[in-house]
Coordinates of C-alpha atoms and ligand atoms in Angstrom, one line a residue:
M1 CA 78.3 379.7 313.1
D2 CA 76.3 381.8 310.5
E3 CA 74.0 379.6 308.5
Y4 CA 71.7 380.4 305.7
K5 CA 68.7 378.7 304.5
M6 CA 68.2 378.2 300.7
Q7 CA 65.9 376.2 298.5
P8 CA 66.8 375.1 295.1
I9 CA 64.8 376.9 292.4
G10 CA 64.6 373.6 290.5
H11 CA 66.8 370.3 289.5
L12 CA 68.3 370.1 286.3
Q13 CA 67.3 367.4 283.8
S14 CA 70.9 366.8 282.2
V15 CA 72.0 364.7 279.5
F16 CA 74.9 363.7 281.9
K17 CA 73.9 361.0 284.3
T18 CA 77.2 360.7 286.2
K19 CA 80.1 362.5 287.5
N20 CA 82.2 360.5 285.5
G21 CA 82.4 361.5 282.0
T22 CA 80.3 364.8 282.6
P23 CA 82.7 367.7 281.2
R24 CA 85.0 369.4 283.7
Q25 CA 83.7 372.5 282.8
S26 CA 80.8 374.1 281.0
G27 CA 83.0 375.7 278.4
L28 CA 84.6 372.5 277.5
A29 CA 81.4 371.0 275.8
N30 CA 79.2 373.3 274.0
Q31 CA 76.5 370.5 273.2
G32 CA 75.7 369.1 276.8
R33 CA 72.0 369.8 276.6
A34 CA 70.0 370.4 280.0
L35 CA 66.6 371.9 280.9
L36 CA 65.6 373.7 284.1
R37 CA 61.8 373.8 285.0
I38 CA 61.2 376.6 287.9
N39 CA 59.8 374.8 291.0
K40 CA 56.4 376.4 291.9
N41 CA 57.1 376.3 295.7
V42 CA 59.7 378.8 295.6
L43 CA 58.0 381.3 293.0
N44 CA 54.2 381.3 292.7
N45 CA 54.6 382.3 288.8
P46 CA 57.9 380.7 287.8
G47 CA 57.1 381.8 284.0
H48 CA 57.1 385.3 285.1
A49 CA 60.3 385.2 286.8
L50 CA 62.0 383.7 283.6
E51 CA 60.5 386.7 281.2
N52 CA 63.3 388.9 279.5
L53 CA 65.9 386.3 280.2
E54 CA 65.4 385.4 276.6
E55 CA 67.3 388.6 275.6
F56 CA 70.6 387.3 277.1
S57 CA 72.7 384.8 275.2
H58 CA 74.3 383.1 278.3
V59 CA 73.6 382.5 282.1
W60 CA 75.3 381.8 285.1
L61 CA 73.8 379.0 287.1
I62 CA 74.8 378.5 290.8
W63 CA 74.2 375.2 292.0
V64 CA 75.0 372.3 294.6
F65 CA 77.5 369.6 294.2
H66 CA 74.9 367.5 295.9
K67 CA 76.6 364.2 295.0
N68 CA 79.8 364.8 296.4
G69 CA 80.2 362.1 299.0
Q70 CA 81.8 362.4 302.3
D71 CA 85.4 363.2 301.3
A72 CA 87.3 365.7 303.4
V73 CA 87.6 369.1 302.3
K74 CA 91.6 369.7 301.9
A75 CA 93.3 373.2 301.6
K76 CA 95.4 371.9 298.8
V77 CA 94.2 369.8 295.9
A78 CA 95.5 368.2 292.9
P79 CA 93.4 369.5 289.9
P80 CA 93.6 367.0 286.7
R81 CA 95.8 369.3 284.5
L82 CA 98.6 369.3 287.0
S83 CA 99.3 365.7 286.9
G84 CA 99.5 365.2 290.7
K85 CA 101.1 368.7 291.7
R86 CA 99.0 370.6 294.5
V87 CA 97.7 373.8 294.4
G88 CA 95.7 375.9 296.9
L89 CA 91.8 375.0 297.0
F90 CA 90.5 378.5 295.9
S91 CA 92.9 378.3 292.8
T92 CA 90.9 375.5 291.5
R93 CA 87.2 374.6 290.5
S94 CA 87.3 371.7 292.7
P95 CA 84.0 370.4 293.5
H96 CA 85.3 369.7 297.3
R97 CA 84.6 373.0 298.9
P98 CA 83.7 374.3 302.4
N99 CA 80.5 375.2 301.0
P100 CA 79.8 372.8 297.9
I101 CA 78.8 375.5 295.4
G102 CA 79.4 374.8 291.7
L103 CA 79.2 377.9 289.2
S104 CA 78.8 377.4 285.4
L105 CA 78.2 379.6 282.5
A106 CA 75.5 378.3 280.1
R107 CA 74.0 379.2 276.6
V108 CA 70.2 380.0 276.7
E109 CA 68.6 378.0 273.7
K110 CA 65.1 378.7 274.5
I111 CA 62.6 379.7 277.1
V112 CA 59.1 378.3 277.6
D113 CA 56.9 379.3 280.0
D114 CA 58.5 378.0 283.5
T115 CA 61.3 376.2 281.6
L116 CA 64.8 377.2 280.7
Y117 CA 66.5 375.1 277.7
L118 CA 70.4 375.2 278.4
L119 CA 73.5 374.1 276.3
G120 CA 77.1 373.5 277.3
V121 CA 76.5 372.3 281.2
D122 CA 78.8 370.5 283.4
M123 CA 76.3 369.4 285.8
I124 CA 74.7 365.9 286.2
D125 CA 71.1 365.0 285.8
G126 CA 69.1 365.8 289.3
T127 CA 71.6 369.0 290.2
P128 CA 70.0 371.2 292.6
I129 CA 70.0 374.7 291.0
L130 CA 70.2 377.5 293.7
D131 CA 69.9 380.4 291.3
V132 CA 70.2 382.0 287.6
K133 CA 71.7 385.2 286.7
P134 CA 72.1 386.8 283.1
Y135 CA 75.8 386.7 281.9
I136 CA 76.7 390.5 281.2
P137 CA 79.7 391.0 279.7
I138 CA 80.6 394.6 280.6
Y139 CA 80.3 393.5 284.2
D140 CA 81.6 389.7 283.9
N141 CA 84.4 390.0 281.4
P142 CA 87.2 392.0 283.2
S143 CA 89.6 392.6 280.3
Q144 CA 88.6 396.1 279.5
A145 CA 88.7 397.3 283.1
K146 CA 91.4 399.8 284.5
Y147 CA 92.4 399.2 287.9
E148 CA 94.7 401.6 290.3
L149 CA 96.4 400.7 293.2
S150 CA 94.1 400.9 296.2
S151 CA 94.8 403.0 299.2
F152 CA 95.1 400.4 301.8
V153 CA 97.7 398.5 299.6
E154 CA 99.6 401.8 299.0
H155 CA 99.4 402.4 302.8
D156 CA 100.9 399.0 303.2
L157 CA 103.4 399.4 300.7
Q158 CA 104.7 402.5 302.2
D159 CA 105.0 400.6 305.7
V160 CA 106.8 397.6 304.1
E161 CA 109.2 400.1 302.0
K162 CA 109.8 402.0 305.5
D163 CA 110.6 399.0 307.2
E164 CA 113.1 397.8 304.5
I165 CA 115.1 401.4 305.0
D166 CA 114.9 401.0 308.9
N167 CA 116.2 397.4 308.3
T168 CA 118.9 398.2 305.8
N169 CA 120.0 401.1 308.3
S170 CA 119.8 398.7 311.4
T171 CA 121.9 395.8 309.6
N172 CA 124.5 398.4 308.9
E173 CA 124.7 399.4 312.4
V174 CA 125.1 395.8 313.8
N175 CA 126.5 393.9 310.9
D176 CA 129.3 392.7 313.1
K177 CA 126.6 390.5 315.4
T178 CA 125.9 387.2 314.5
E179 CA 122.2 386.7 313.2
D180 CA 119.9 384.2 314.7
P181 CA 118.6 382.4 311.6
T182 CA 115.4 381.3 313.4
S183 CA 114.4 384.8 314.6
Q184 CA 112.1 385.6 311.7
K185 CA 110.3 382.3 311.8
E186 CA 109.4 382.0 315.7
N187 CA 105.7 383.0 315.1
Y188 CA 105.0 380.3 312.8
D189 CA 104.1 376.9 313.8
S190 CA 105.9 375.4 310.6
E191 CA 109.0 376.8 308.7
D192 CA 107.8 375.6 305.5
E193 CA 104.5 377.5 306.0
A194 CA 106.6 380.6 306.9
D195 CA 108.7 380.3 303.9
N196 CA 105.7 379.8 301.8
L197 CA 104.0 383.1 303.1
N198 CA 107.0 384.7 303.0
A199 CA 107.5 383.9 299.6
I200 CA 104.2 385.0 298.6
S201 CA 104.5 388.5 300.2
K202 CA 108.0 388.9 298.6
S203 CA 106.2 388.6 295.1
F204 CA 103.9 391.3 295.9
T205 CA 106.2 394.1 295.5
R206 CA 105.1 397.9 294.1
D207 CA 106.4 396.9 290.6
S208 CA 104.6 393.6 290.4
I209 CA 101.3 395.0 291.9
E210 CA 101.2 397.7 289.3
K211 CA 102.2 395.4 286.6
R212 CA 99.3 392.8 287.5
L213 CA 96.8 395.7 287.6
Q214 CA 97.7 396.9 284.0
E215 CA 97.5 393.5 282.4
S216 CA 94.2 392.3 281.2
S217 CA 92.9 389.1 282.7
F218 CA 95.3 386.3 283.3
T219 CA 95.4 382.7 284.4
P220 CA 98.2 380.3 285.0
G221 CA 99.8 378.2 282.3
W222 CA 98.6 374.6 283.8
I223 CA 94.9 375.7 282.8
G224 CA 95.8 374.7 279.7
D225 CA 94.1 375.2 276.2
P226 CA 91.8 373.4 273.9
E227 CA 95.4 372.9 271.6
D228 CA 95.8 370.4 274.3
D229 CA 92.7 368.5 273.6
L230 CA 93.0 364.5 272.3
Q231 CA 91.7 363.4 269.1
V232 CA 88.7 361.0 269.1
S233 CA 88.0 358.5 266.7
F234 CA 85.0 355.9 266.3
T235 CA 85.9 352.1 265.5
H236 CA 83.8 350.5 263.0
R237 CA 82.0 348.7 265.3
S238 CA 80.9 351.4 267.6
L239 CA 79.5 353.2 264.4
T240 CA 77.6 350.1 263.8
D241 CA 76.3 350.0 267.5
L242 CA 75.2 353.8 266.9
Q243 CA 73.0 352.6 264.2
T244 CA 71.2 350.3 266.4
I245 CA 70.9 352.2 269.7
Q246 CA 67.7 354.1 270.7
I247 CA 68.0 357.6 271.2
S248 CA 66.0 358.2 274.6
E249 CA 62.7 360.2 274.9
S250 CA 64.1 362.9 277.2
Q251 CA 64.5 364.8 273.9
L252 CA 67.9 366.0 275.5
V253 CA 69.7 364.4 272.6
K254 CA 68.4 365.6 269.4
D255 CA 69.6 362.7 267.1
K256 CA 72.3 360.4 266.8
A257 CA 74.8 362.6 264.8
E258 CA 74.3 364.8 268.1
L259 CA 75.0 362.0 270.5
K260 CA 78.0 361.3 268.6
S261 CA 79.5 364.7 268.9
I262 CA 78.6 365.0 272.6
I263 CA 80.7 361.9 273.0
R264 CA 83.4 363.3 271.1
E265 CA 83.2 366.4 273.2
V266 CA 83.4 364.7 276.4
L267 CA 86.3 362.5 275.7
K268 CA 88.5 365.1 273.6
S269 CA 89.4 366.9 277.1
D270 CA 90.5 363.4 278.4
P271 CA 88.0 363.0 281.3
R272 CA 90.0 360.1 282.9
S273 CA 91.0 360.8 286.6
I274 CA 94.8 361.3 287.7
Y275 CA 94.5 358.0 289.6
R276 CA 93.2 356.0 286.0
K277 CA 95.7 358.0 284.0
N278 CA 99.0 357.0 286.2
R279 CA 97.8 353.5 287.8
C280 CA 95.4 352.0 285.4
S281 CA 97.0 349.5 283.0
D282 CA 93.8 348.6 281.3
R283 CA 93.4 352.2 279.5
L284 CA 89.7 351.2 279.0
Y285 CA 87.1 354.0 280.0
Y286 CA 83.5 354.1 280.6
T287 CA 81.2 356.6 280.6
T288 CA 77.4 357.5 280.2
V289 CA 75.5 360.1 277.8
D290 CA 71.9 360.1 278.4
N291 CA 70.8 356.5 277.9
V292 CA 74.1 355.3 276.1
H293 CA 76.7 353.7 277.8
V294 CA 80.1 354.3 275.9
T295 CA 83.3 352.0 276.0
A296 CA 86.3 353.8 275.0
W297 CA 90.3 353.2 275.3
F298 CA 93.3 355.5 275.3
D299 CA 95.7 354.9 272.9
S300 CA 98.9 356.5 274.5
R301 CA 101.3 356.1 271.4
H302 CA 98.9 358.5 269.4
D303 CA 97.3 360.5 272.2
L304 CA 94.0 359.1 271.0
M305 CA 90.8 358.4 272.5
E306 CA 88.9 355.5 270.6
V307 CA 85.3 354.7 271.0
L308 CA 85.0 350.9 271.0
A309 CA 81.3 350.2 271.7
L310 CA 78.2 351.9 272.3
R311 CA 74.9 350.2 273.9
N312 CA 71.6 351.5 275.7
T313 CA 71.8 351.4 279.4
T314 CA 69.6 349.2 281.2
E315 CA 67.2 350.7 283.8
N316 CA 69.1 349.8 286.9
E317 CA 72.7 351.0 285.4
V318 CA 72.1 354.8 286.0
S319 CA 70.5 356.0 289.2
Ligands
SAM401 C1 85.0 370.4 288.2 S1 83.4 370.7 288.5 C2 83.3 372.3 287.9 C3 81.7 373.0 288.2 C4 81.7 374.6 288.0 N1 81.7 374.9 286.9 C5 82.6 375.2 288.8 O1 83.4 375.7 288.1 O2 82.0 375.5 290.0 C6 82.5 369.8 287.2 C7 82.4 368.3 287.7 O3 81.6 368.1 289.2 C8 81.1 367.0 288.9 N2 79.5 367.1 288.9 C9 78.7 367.8 288.2 N3 77.5 367.8 288.8 C10 77.7 367.2 290.1 C11 76.8 367.3 291.1 N4 75.4 367.6 291.0 N5 77.3 366.6 292.5 C12 78.6 366.6 292.3 N6 79.4 366.4 291.5 C13 78.9 367.0 290.4 C14 81.3 366.4 287.5 O4 82.2 365.3 287.7 C15 81.6 367.5 286.7 O5 82.9 367.0 285.6

């Protein structure tokens, strides 16, 4: 088996301390702050490697899901937005993949010597970063691109079309013979799998391929949009708590107003797992932002997340 040796260029310091409550995508929370100091063991002059990156607004970060645990990687997964329905792993951003590599787009706030200051991350504190690349809309935003049918797809389609004509002719010749219903599936272990593959290949007709190449970028409906966001409100008690808690010295949270809006951002896209949504009657939800423990509850009558209490975390609480 091929193996490739990699070394993190640094470890992220992030305002998010636990997987639970970290935004599901970097684009869903613009205020999550982080900083990346490039490791001197990887490049002997880390500051030089970051030169000119300030000329770009955003960067791609390639990183390792280092806190994944031992869960087996499955070919089909149930994304939170699909309420239990399963789709193919590679059509999702699931953390559980054959190679546990994450990809996030973040805003560059500033660069000082060997350190990159970032906004809008979906990674927890301590995440190993493998690489940083500039975001370049003319390369990375495909909406303007024009595509033509490739020659090998054209070739395949001609074969399929020829087969269809041959099949129609031979069916006409033998239409009095009884058809064996299993004959087309005999190469497959499972009939379901065969049906699935047939359905997929049938959906790729010449018309449908040409249509998909002409359309600008598209995604399935289940990806959702920010219109589906929950409302978030703070109780009187949680606002009083906000007055008394201490902001950490990490400087990842500027002030209490910013802390409040990070909490709002985290909660509005409903961070509860499917399991908690469907099975847990208590509806309480806990998370941590920087050094602050958040208690909230989900009010299903109003699709509302209400923050009930805030307190500083204790030393042992977050690893
Ligand atoms: C759904 S993944 C998406 C990550 C990335 N944007 C991607 O598409 O590859 C984001 C989630 O991964 C989890 N996560 C973040 N950092 C992690 C880490 N270092 N190890 C394991 N899980 C992590 C958090 O629960 C976060 O909500």
